[in-house]
Amino acid sequence: MKRILYFFILLISFSGNCQSFSDYFTDQTLRLDYIFAGNSTNQYAFLSDLVQLNKWNGRKGSLNKTPIQGNGQIKVYDEATNQLIYVLPFSSLFQEWLTLDEAKMNSKSFENSYLVPFPKQNVRVEVSFFDLQRKETVLLKHTVNPRDILIRKASKNDIPFEIIHKASVSNPIKVAIVAEGFKENEMDSFIDYAKQTVQSLFRHEAFKKHKNAFEIVAVKSPSNDSNVSVPSKNIWRKTAVQSHFDTFYSERYLTTSHIKSLHGLLENIPYQHIIILANTDVYGGGGILNSYTLTTTKNKQFAPVVVHEFGHSFAGLADEYFYAQDVFESKATSKIEPWEQNITSLVDFKSKWNDLVLKSTPIPTPDSMKNNIEIGAFESLKGNGLYIPSHNCRMKTNQAKDFCKVCNRAIEEMILFYTSNES
C-alpha cells in the first residue's frame, strides 16, 4: 500500500506539466512496424510500415512516463518543442536471441509492432535498447508527419470478435484474445477457452480487485489447419499467427515471429494487449512485454500458465524459476538492479520490496525459511546472483494459488497506471 500511495504522489507531482492527451494526439492509433536486426555486436532498427487505426485504445494519462524500464523503449517527442509526449517500454524476441551463442556467429532480423496514439503534428520517434548494465542506446530516430499520404489506413476487418468481459471505467485496459490453430468449425471451443482465460485471470487478487478496469474481446481468427507447428517433429501447419514450438531450439517455448500478420488480424478491433490461445495439448508458451502472451489451451496447466505469461506481457514481471540449462538464463550484474520488479541482485534492495519484508527476516533469506515467512529474498538459482520474493508465487510455480505480494503490487501499479487520467 505504501508503494501504491507513492505511485499516486508521483503521478500528481508530474501534473504541473499539464500535458493533456488532446494537446498532442487524436483519438486514433499509429502502428509502428519495425525490423530489429543484427547480431551480438551490432544491432539495428529499421522502419517497415506506418498504419493508422481508427481508434486509440490505450492509456490517456501518464503519457510521458513509465513505471518500468523494459528491455527497450519507444519514445515519441513533439518535433516543434522537443518535449517527450509518449513512452512505451517493451521487450522483444530479438533481444532474447542476442543472448544466445548463435548471435555471436550469425545475424538475424525480427518483426516488431508497437501502438502509440496518433499525433496531431510532426513527431520524432526514437527506438532504444537497454543493455544488462541498463545503459540506453538509441538505435533509430525518425520523423512522422501525420499528413503523410503513405501512412496506410487500416483495412476494414471482417474477422468476427465477441466481447467476453465488459469494463465500467472510463478508460479501460483493452485486451484481445486471439485464436491460433482453431479452424472455423472449432471456434466454439476457442470461445470456451477464452472465457476460461478471463475466469482464471480474475481469480488472482490484483486482477480480481480491478476486474472492472478490463475490456476483453475474443477474436475468432480462423486457421486452415488445426493445432500448431512443431519443427522438432517436422510438423508445419498453416495457422492464423504462424506460431511454433522449439523457439531458439527450446522445446516448450511457443512463439510467433510474424508480428505484422498478428496485428493485421486485429486492425480496427479494440485492443492494446494481446493473448494468443493455441489449439494444442502440448505444454508450453511465452510472454513478451507489450508484445503478446501465447499459451496452449488443452494442457492441464492451461489456467495457471496463461496468467503467468500475462504477468510477463502485461506487467513486465520476470520468471522466478531458473534452470542452469535455459537458453537465455538471467544473470545478475554486480552493480545494477534488474528493472523487473520481482527479482533483485540486492544491489539496491530498498528500491524493490524491502518494505514488504519483516524486520526479523534475514537478507538474503535461507530456503529453510520458505515455509515460515511470506516474503523474503531467496536465491533463485545457486550462483546466478538473483533473488526472488517467494517460493509460492504464480511467477515461480503453477501450483501457487496466486501471485506473491510483490507481484500483486506490481500488477496493481500497472493497472492504475493504464487507467489513470492524470497527465
mmCIF file of N, CA, C and O in Angstrom, residues 117-187:
data_model
loop_
_atom_site.group_PDB
_atom_site.id
_atom_site.type_symbol
_atom_site.label_atom_id
_atom_site.label_comp_id
_atom_site.label_asym_id
_atom_site.label_seq_id
_atom_site.Cartn_x
_atom_site.Cartn_y
_atom_site.Cartn_z
ATOM 1 N N PRO A 117 -0.417 6.627 -29.658
ATOM 2 C CA PRO A 117 -1.514 7.481 -30.116
ATOM 3 C C PRO A 117 -1.113 8.267 -31.359
ATOM 4 O O PRO A 117 0.057 8.618 -31.540
ATOM 5 N N PHE A 118 -2.089 8.543 -32.210
ATOM 6 C CA PHE A 118 -1.822 9.213 -33.484
ATOM 7 C C PHE A 118 -1.582 10.701 -33.253
ATOM 8 O O PHE A 118 -2.413 11.397 -32.670
ATOM 9 N N PRO A 119 -0.432 11.232 -33.707
ATOM 10 C CA PRO A 119 -0.096 12.622 -33.403
ATOM 11 C C PRO A 119 -0.865 13.627 -34.271
ATOM 12 O O PRO A 119 -1.242 13.331 -35.400
ATOM 13 N N LYS A 120 -1.045 14.831 -33.713
ATOM 14 C CA LYS A 120 -1.668 15.916 -34.470
ATOM 15 C C LYS A 120 -0.658 16.639 -35.356
ATOM 16 O O LYS A 120 -0.986 17.106 -36.441
ATOM 17 N N GLN A 121 0.579 16.739 -34.862
ATOM 18 C CA GLN A 121 1.640 17.433 -35.582
ATOM 19 C C GLN A 121 2.849 16.502 -35.733
ATOM 20 O O GLN A 121 2.856 15.406 -35.193
ATOM 21 N N ASN A 122 3.853 16.957 -36.439
ATOM 22 C CA ASN A 122 5.044 16.147 -36.643
ATOM 23 C C ASN A 122 5.664 15.722 -35.313
ATOM 24 O O ASN A 122 5.761 16.520 -34.369
ATOM 25 N N VAL A 123 6.093 14.469 -35.254
ATOM 26 C CA VAL A 123 6.752 13.937 -34.055
ATOM 27 C C VAL A 123 8.043 13.247 -34.456
ATOM 28 O O VAL A 123 8.204 12.796 -35.597
ATOM 29 N N ARG A 124 8.964 13.173 -33.498
ATOM 30 C CA ARG A 124 10.185 12.382 -33.660
ATOM 31 C C ARG A 124 10.045 11.137 -32.800
ATOM 32 O O ARG A 124 9.731 11.219 -31.622
ATOM 33 N N VAL A 125 10.242 9.986 -33.402
ATOM 34 C CA VAL A 125 10.141 8.721 -32.685
ATOM 35 C C VAL A 125 11.541 8.147 -32.523
ATOM 36 O O VAL A 125 12.312 8.091 -33.486
ATOM 37 N N GLU A 126 11.862 7.740 -31.295
ATOM 38 C CA GLU A 126 13.147 7.109 -31.022
ATOM 39 C C GLU A 126 12.924 5.689 -30.526
ATOM 40 O O GLU A 126 12.046 5.440 -29.695
ATOM 41 N N VAL A 127 13.716 4.764 -31.040
ATOM 42 C CA VAL A 127 13.691 3.365 -30.615
ATOM 43 C C VAL A 127 15.008 3.072 -29.909
ATOM 44 O O VAL A 127 16.083 3.242 -30.494
ATOM 45 N N SER A 128 14.931 2.648 -28.651
ATOM 46 C CA SER A 128 16.165 2.417 -27.896
ATOM 47 C C SER A 128 16.160 1.060 -27.227
ATOM 48 O O SER A 128 15.103 0.513 -26.904
ATOM 49 N N PHE A 129 17.348 0.509 -27.029
ATOM 50 C CA PHE A 129 17.570 -0.736 -26.290
ATOM 51 C C PHE A 129 18.333 -0.407 -25.013
ATOM 52 O O PHE A 129 19.094 0.566 -24.954
ATOM 53 N N PHE A 130 18.158 -1.256 -23.987
ATOM 54 C CA PHE A 130 18.959 -1.184 -22.764
ATOM 55 C C PHE A 130 19.784 -2.456 -22.649
ATOM 56 O O PHE A 130 19.279 -3.552 -22.872
ATOM 57 N N ASP A 131 21.064 -2.314 -22.280
ATOM 58 C CA ASP A 131 21.902 -3.489 -22.088
ATOM 59 C C ASP A 131 21.788 -3.985 -20.645
ATOM 60 O O ASP A 131 20.988 -3.462 -19.852
ATOM 61 N N LEU A 132 22.577 -4.999 -20.286
ATOM 62 C CA LEU A 132 22.497 -5.582 -18.948
ATOM 63 C C LEU A 132 22.907 -4.603 -17.855
ATOM 64 O O LEU A 132 22.533 -4.770 -16.687
ATOM 65 N N GLN A 133 23.640 -3.568 -18.228
ATOM 66 C CA GLN A 133 24.014 -2.528 -17.269
ATOM 67 C C GLN A 133 22.974 -1.409 -17.231
ATOM 68 O O GLN A 133 23.185 -0.388 -16.577
ATOM 69 N N ARG A 134 21.883 -1.604 -17.963
ATOM 70 C CA ARG A 134 20.776 -0.639 -18.082
ATOM 71 C C ARG A 134 21.222 0.637 -18.791
ATOM 72 O O ARG A 134 20.622 1.697 -18.635
ATOM 73 N N LYS A 135 22.260 0.511 -19.587
ATOM 74 C CA LYS A 135 22.705 1.631 -20.414
ATOM 75 C C LYS A 135 21.848 1.682 -21.673
ATOM 76 O O LYS A 135 21.651 0.674 -22.346
ATOM 77 N N GLU A 136 21.358 2.874 -22.008
ATOM 78 C CA GLU A 136 20.448 3.043 -23.137
ATOM 79 C C GLU A 136 21.214 3.390 -24.413
ATOM 80 O O GLU A 136 22.107 4.232 -24.408
ATOM 81 N N THR A 137 20.845 2.727 -25.513
ATOM 82 C CA THR A 137 21.384 3.033 -26.827
ATOM 83 C C THR A 137 20.225 3.298 -27.778
ATOM 84 O O THR A 137 19.333 2.453 -27.922
ATOM 85 N N VAL A 138 20.206 4.449 -28.401
ATOM 86 C CA VAL A 138 19.167 4.776 -29.382
ATOM 87 C C VAL A 138 19.558 4.163 -30.716
ATOM 88 O O VAL A 138 20.600 4.500 -31.298
ATOM 89 N N LEU A 139 18.732 3.248 -31.217
ATOM 90 C CA LEU A 139 19.027 2.553 -32.471
ATOM 91 C C LEU A 139 18.471 3.280 -33.689
ATOM 92 O O LEU A 139 19.000 3.143 -34.794
ATOM 93 N N LEU A 140 17.379 4.017 -33.482
ATOM 94 C CA LEU A 140 16.711 4.641 -34.628
ATOM 95 C C LEU A 140 15.992 5.907 -34.197
ATOM 96 O O LEU A 140 15.355 5.938 -33.139
ATOM 97 N N LYS A 141 16.110 6.947 -35.017
ATOM 98 C CA LYS A 141 15.306 8.159 -34.880
ATOM 99 C C LYS A 141 14.639 8.418 -36.225
ATOM 100 O O LYS A 141 15.292 8.359 -37.269
ATOM 101 N N HIS A 142 13.348 8.688 -36.204
ATOM 102 C CA HIS A 142 12.666 9.019 -37.454
ATOM 103 C C HIS A 142 11.509 9.965 -37.179
ATOM 104 O O HIS A 142 10.936 9.980 -36.085
ATOM 105 N N THR A 143 11.169 10.762 -38.167
ATOM 106 C CA THR A 143 10.078 11.729 -38.055
ATOM 107 C C THR A 143 8.816 11.163 -38.678
ATOM 108 O O THR A 143 8.868 10.516 -39.739
ATOM 109 N N VAL A 144 7.688 11.392 -38.012
ATOM 110 C CA VAL A 144 6.391 11.005 -38.552
ATOM 111 C C VAL A 144 5.571 12.263 -38.780
ATOM 112 O O VAL A 144 5.322 13.028 -37.846
ATOM 113 N N ASN A 145 5.192 12.476 -40.024
ATOM 114 C CA ASN A 145 4.272 13.555 -40.397
ATOM 115 C C ASN A 145 2.881 12.949 -40.484
ATOM 116 O O ASN A 145 2.634 12.093 -41.342
ATOM 117 N N PRO A 146 1.959 13.332 -39.604
ATOM 118 C CA PRO A 146 0.640 12.687 -39.601
ATOM 119 C C PRO A 146 -0.134 12.877 -40.902
ATOM 120 O O PRO A 146 -1.112 12.156 -41.151
ATOM 121 N N ARG A 147 0.302 13.820 -41.757
ATOM 122 C CA ARG A 147 -0.373 14.049 -43.036
ATOM 123 C C ARG A 147 0.306 13.294 -44.185
ATOM 124 O O ARG A 147 -0.060 13.452 -45.353
ATOM 125 N N ASP A 148 1.269 12.471 -43.860
ATOM 126 C CA ASP A 148 1.983 11.684 -44.866
ATOM 127 C C ASP A 148 0.998 10.764 -45.586
ATOM 128 O O ASP A 148 0.328 9.933 -44.955
ATOM 129 N N ILE A 149 0.921 10.888 -46.905
ATOM 130 C CA ILE A 149 -0.052 10.093 -47.666
ATOM 131 C C ILE A 149 0.305 8.613 -47.693
ATOM 132 O O ILE A 149 -0.529 7.774 -48.056
ATOM 133 N N LEU A 150 1.544 8.265 -47.297
ATOM 134 C CA LEU A 150 1.956 6.864 -47.318
ATOM 135 C C LEU A 150 1.719 6.145 -45.992
ATOM 136 O O LEU A 150 2.079 4.982 -45.842
ATOM 137 N N ILE A 151 1.106 6.836 -45.014
ATOM 138 C CA ILE A 151 0.642 6.139 -43.809
ATOM 139 C C ILE A 151 -0.613 5.369 -44.205
ATOM 140 O O ILE A 151 -1.645 5.958 -44.553
ATOM 141 N N ARG A 152 -0.527 4.073 -44.173
ATOM 142 C CA ARG A 152 -1.638 3.245 -44.648
ATOM 143 C C ARG A 152 -2.816 3.304 -43.691
ATOM 144 O O ARG A 152 -2.647 3.204 -42.471
ATOM 145 N N LYS A 153 -4.001 3.471 -44.237
ATOM 146 C CA LYS A 153 -5.222 3.419 -43.432
ATOM 147 C C LYS A 153 -5.613 1.956 -43.231
ATOM 148 O O LYS A 153 -5.602 1.164 -44.175
ATOM 149 N N ALA A 154 -5.921 1.599 -42.013
ATOM 150 C CA ALA A 154 -6.258 0.212 -41.699
ATOM 151 C C ALA A 154 -7.442 -0.262 -42.521
ATOM 152 O O ALA A 154 -8.406 0.475 -42.741
ATOM 153 N N SER A 155 -7.355 -1.490 -42.975
ATOM 154 C CA SER A 155 -8.426 -2.060 -43.786
ATOM 155 C C SER A 155 -9.618 -2.430 -42.923
ATOM 156 O O SER A 155 -9.495 -2.641 -41.717
ATOM 157 N N LYS A 156 -10.770 -2.490 -43.564
ATOM 158 C CA LYS A 156 -11.963 -2.943 -42.861
ATOM 159 C C LYS A 156 -11.779 -4.407 -42.488
ATOM 160 O O LYS A 156 -11.412 -5.233 -43.328
ATOM 161 N N ASN A 157 -11.984 -4.734 -41.241
ATOM 162 C CA ASN A 157 -11.686 -6.081 -40.756
ATOM 163 C C ASN A 157 -12.962 -6.904 -40.693
ATOM 164 O O ASN A 157 -13.933 -6.523 -40.028
ATOM 165 N N ASP A 158 -12.958 -8.044 -41.385
ATOM 166 C CA ASP A 158 -14.150 -8.897 -41.380
ATOM 167 C C ASP A 158 -14.002 -10.097 -40.450
ATOM 168 O O ASP A 158 -14.831 -11.007 -40.462
ATOM 169 N N ILE A 159 -12.925 -10.107 -39.639
ATOM 170 C CA ILE A 159 -12.769 -11.188 -38.662
ATOM 171 C C ILE A 159 -13.707 -10.917 -37.489
ATOM 172 O O ILE A 159 -13.618 -9.867 -36.845
ATOM 173 N N PRO A 160 -14.618 -11.826 -37.170
ATOM 174 C CA PRO A 160 -15.573 -11.572 -36.086
ATOM 175 C C PRO A 160 -14.912 -11.625 -34.718
ATOM 176 O O PRO A 160 -13.936 -12.346 -34.507
ATOM 177 N N PHE A 161 -15.425 -10.835 -33.795
ATOM 178 C CA PHE A 161 -14.960 -10.887 -32.413
ATOM 179 C C PHE A 161 -16.155 -10.762 -31.478
ATOM 180 O O PHE A 161 -17.218 -10.266 -31.854
ATOM 181 N N GLU A 162 -15.938 -11.219 -30.275
ATOM 182 C CA GLU A 162 -17.015 -11.275 -29.278
ATOM 183 C C GLU A 162 -16.522 -10.656 -27.977
ATOM 184 O O GLU A 162 -15.440 -10.989 -27.498
ATOM 185 N N ILE A 163 -17.291 -9.731 -27.427
ATOM 186 C CA ILE A 163 -16.946 -9.147 -26.134
ATOM 187 C C ILE A 163 -17.268 -10.167 -25.047
ATOM 188 O O ILE A 163 -18.406 -10.589 -24.906
ATOM 189 N N ILE A 164 -16.243 -10.556 -24.286
ATOM 190 C CA ILE A 164 -16.479 -11.570 -23.251
ATOM 191 C C ILE A 164 -16.321 -11.012 -21.840
ATOM 192 O O ILE A 164 -16.613 -11.696 -20.869
ATOM 193 N N HIS A 165 -15.849 -9.774 -21.735
ATOM 194 C CA HIS A 165 -15.834 -9.097 -20.431
ATOM 195 C C HIS A 165 -15.884 -7.601 -20.672
ATOM 196 O O HIS A 165 -15.087 -7.057 -21.428
ATOM 197 N N LYS A 166 -16.839 -6.938 -20.008
ATOM 198 C CA LYS A 166 -17.018 -5.502 -20.176
ATOM 199 C C LYS A 166 -16.440 -4.743 -18.993
ATOM 200 O O LYS A 166 -16.469 -5.208 -17.858
ATOM 201 N N ALA A 167 -15.929 -3.564 -19.283
ATOM 202 C CA ALA A 167 -15.373 -2.697 -18.244
ATOM 203 C C ALA A 167 -16.409 -1.676 -17.805
ATOM 204 O O ALA A 167 -17.391 -1.428 -18.507
ATOM 205 N N SER A 168 -16.163 -1.058 -16.647
ATOM 206 C CA SER A 168 -17.055 0.001 -16.174
ATOM 207 C C SER A 168 -16.305 1.306 -15.939
ATOM 208 O O SER A 168 -16.906 2.284 -15.523
ATOM 209 N N VAL A 169 -14.991 1.322 -16.203
ATOM 210 C CA VAL A 169 -14.220 2.550 -16.039
ATOM 211 C C VAL A 169 -14.195 3.304 -17.361
ATOM 212 O O VAL A 169 -14.476 2.749 -18.428
ATOM 213 N N SER A 170 -13.839 4.589 -17.303
ATOM 214 C CA SER A 170 -13.911 5.438 -18.489
ATOM 215 C C SER A 170 -12.797 5.143 -19.486
ATOM 216 O O SER A 170 -12.959 5.364 -20.686
ATOM 217 N N ASN A 171 -11.653 4.663 -19.013
ATOM 218 C CA ASN A 171 -10.524 4.399 -19.901
ATOM 219 C C ASN A 171 -10.000 2.990 -19.634
ATOM 220 O O ASN A 171 -8.952 2.810 -19.027
ATOM 221 N N PRO A 172 -10.736 1.971 -20.096
ATOM 222 C CA PRO A 172 -10.388 0.588 -19.728
ATOM 223 C C PRO A 172 -9.136 0.078 -20.425
ATOM 224 O O PRO A 172 -8.686 0.618 -21.434
ATOM 225 N N ILE A 173 -8.584 -0.987 -19.854
ATOM 226 C CA ILE A 173 -7.461 -1.708 -20.455
ATOM 227 C C ILE A 173 -8.053 -2.728 -21.418
ATOM 228 O O ILE A 173 -8.789 -3.624 -21.007
ATOM 229 N N LYS A 174 -7.725 -2.604 -22.689
ATOM 230 C CA LYS A 174 -8.373 -3.434 -23.703
ATOM 231 C C LYS A 174 -7.457 -4.581 -24.124
ATOM 232 O O LYS A 174 -6.322 -4.360 -24.554
ATOM 233 N N VAL A 175 -7.973 -5.783 -23.991
ATOM 234 C CA VAL A 175 -7.221 -6.996 -24.268
ATOM 235 C C VAL A 175 -7.935 -7.795 -25.351
ATOM 236 O O VAL A 175 -9.153 -8.014 -25.272
ATOM 237 N N ALA A 176 -7.195 -8.219 -26.361
ATOM 238 C CA ALA A 176 -7.738 -9.096 -27.394
ATOM 239 C C ALA A 176 -7.190 -10.498 -27.191
ATOM 240 O O ALA A 176 -5.976 -10.691 -27.098
ATOM 241 N N ILE A 177 -8.087 -11.478 -27.102
ATOM 242 C CA ILE A 177 -7.698 -12.885 -27.039
ATOM 243 C C ILE A 177 -7.864 -13.463 -28.442
ATOM 244 O O ILE A 177 -8.952 -13.435 -29.009
ATOM 245 N N VAL A 178 -6.777 -13.954 -29.011
ATOM 246 C CA VAL A 178 -6.726 -14.332 -30.429
ATOM 247 C C VAL A 178 -6.673 -15.844 -30.583
ATOM 248 O O VAL A 178 -5.901 -16.524 -29.896
ATOM 249 N N ALA A 179 -7.473 -16.361 -31.507
ATOM 250 C CA ALA A 179 -7.491 -17.803 -31.790
ATOM 251 C C ALA A 179 -6.306 -18.182 -32.673
ATOM 252 O O ALA A 179 -6.044 -17.542 -33.691
ATOM 253 N N GLU A 180 -5.583 -19.231 -32.288
ATOM 254 C CA GLU A 180 -4.453 -19.736 -33.068
ATOM 255 C C GLU A 180 -4.567 -21.250 -33.205
ATOM 256 O O GLU A 180 -4.630 -21.979 -32.213
ATOM 257 N N GLY A 181 -4.621 -21.730 -34.449
ATOM 258 C CA GLY A 181 -4.734 -23.167 -34.683
ATOM 259 C C GLY A 181 -6.142 -23.703 -34.492
ATOM 260 O O GLY A 181 -6.323 -24.915 -34.360
ATOM 261 N N PHE A 182 -7.125 -22.820 -34.531
ATOM 262 C CA PHE A 182 -8.531 -23.226 -34.466
ATOM 263 C C PHE A 182 -9.162 -23.015 -35.835
ATOM 264 O O PHE A 182 -9.152 -21.899 -36.373
ATOM 265 N N LYS A 183 -9.689 -24.078 -36.432
ATOM 266 C CA LYS A 183 -10.421 -23.945 -37.686
ATOM 267 C C LYS A 183 -11.798 -23.340 -37.413
ATOM 268 O O LYS A 183 -12.229 -23.234 -36.258
ATOM 269 N N GLU A 184 -12.470 -22.915 -38.466
ATOM 270 C CA GLU A 184 -13.760 -22.237 -38.284
ATOM 271 C C GLU A 184 -14.756 -23.098 -37.507
ATOM 272 O O GLU A 184 -15.528 -22.586 -36.699
ATOM 273 N N ASN A 185 -14.725 -24.403 -37.718
ATOM 274 C CA ASN A 185 -15.670 -25.273 -37.015
ATOM 275 C C ASN A 185 -15.235 -25.584 -35.577
ATOM 276 O O ASN A 185 -15.885 -26.368 -34.886
ATOM 277 N N GLU A 186 -14.110 -24.985 -35.135
ATOM 278 C CA GLU A 186 -13.627 -25.190 -33.770
ATOM 279 C C GLU A 186 -13.749 -23.929 -32.916
ATOM 280 O O GLU A 186 -13.245 -23.888 -31.796
ATOM 281 N N MET A 187 -14.429 -22.900 -33.422
ATOM 282 C CA MET A 187 -14.479 -21.622 -32.719
ATOM 283 C C MET A 187 -15.270 -21.685 -31.415
ATOM 284 O O MET A 187 -15.005 -20.911 -30.489
#
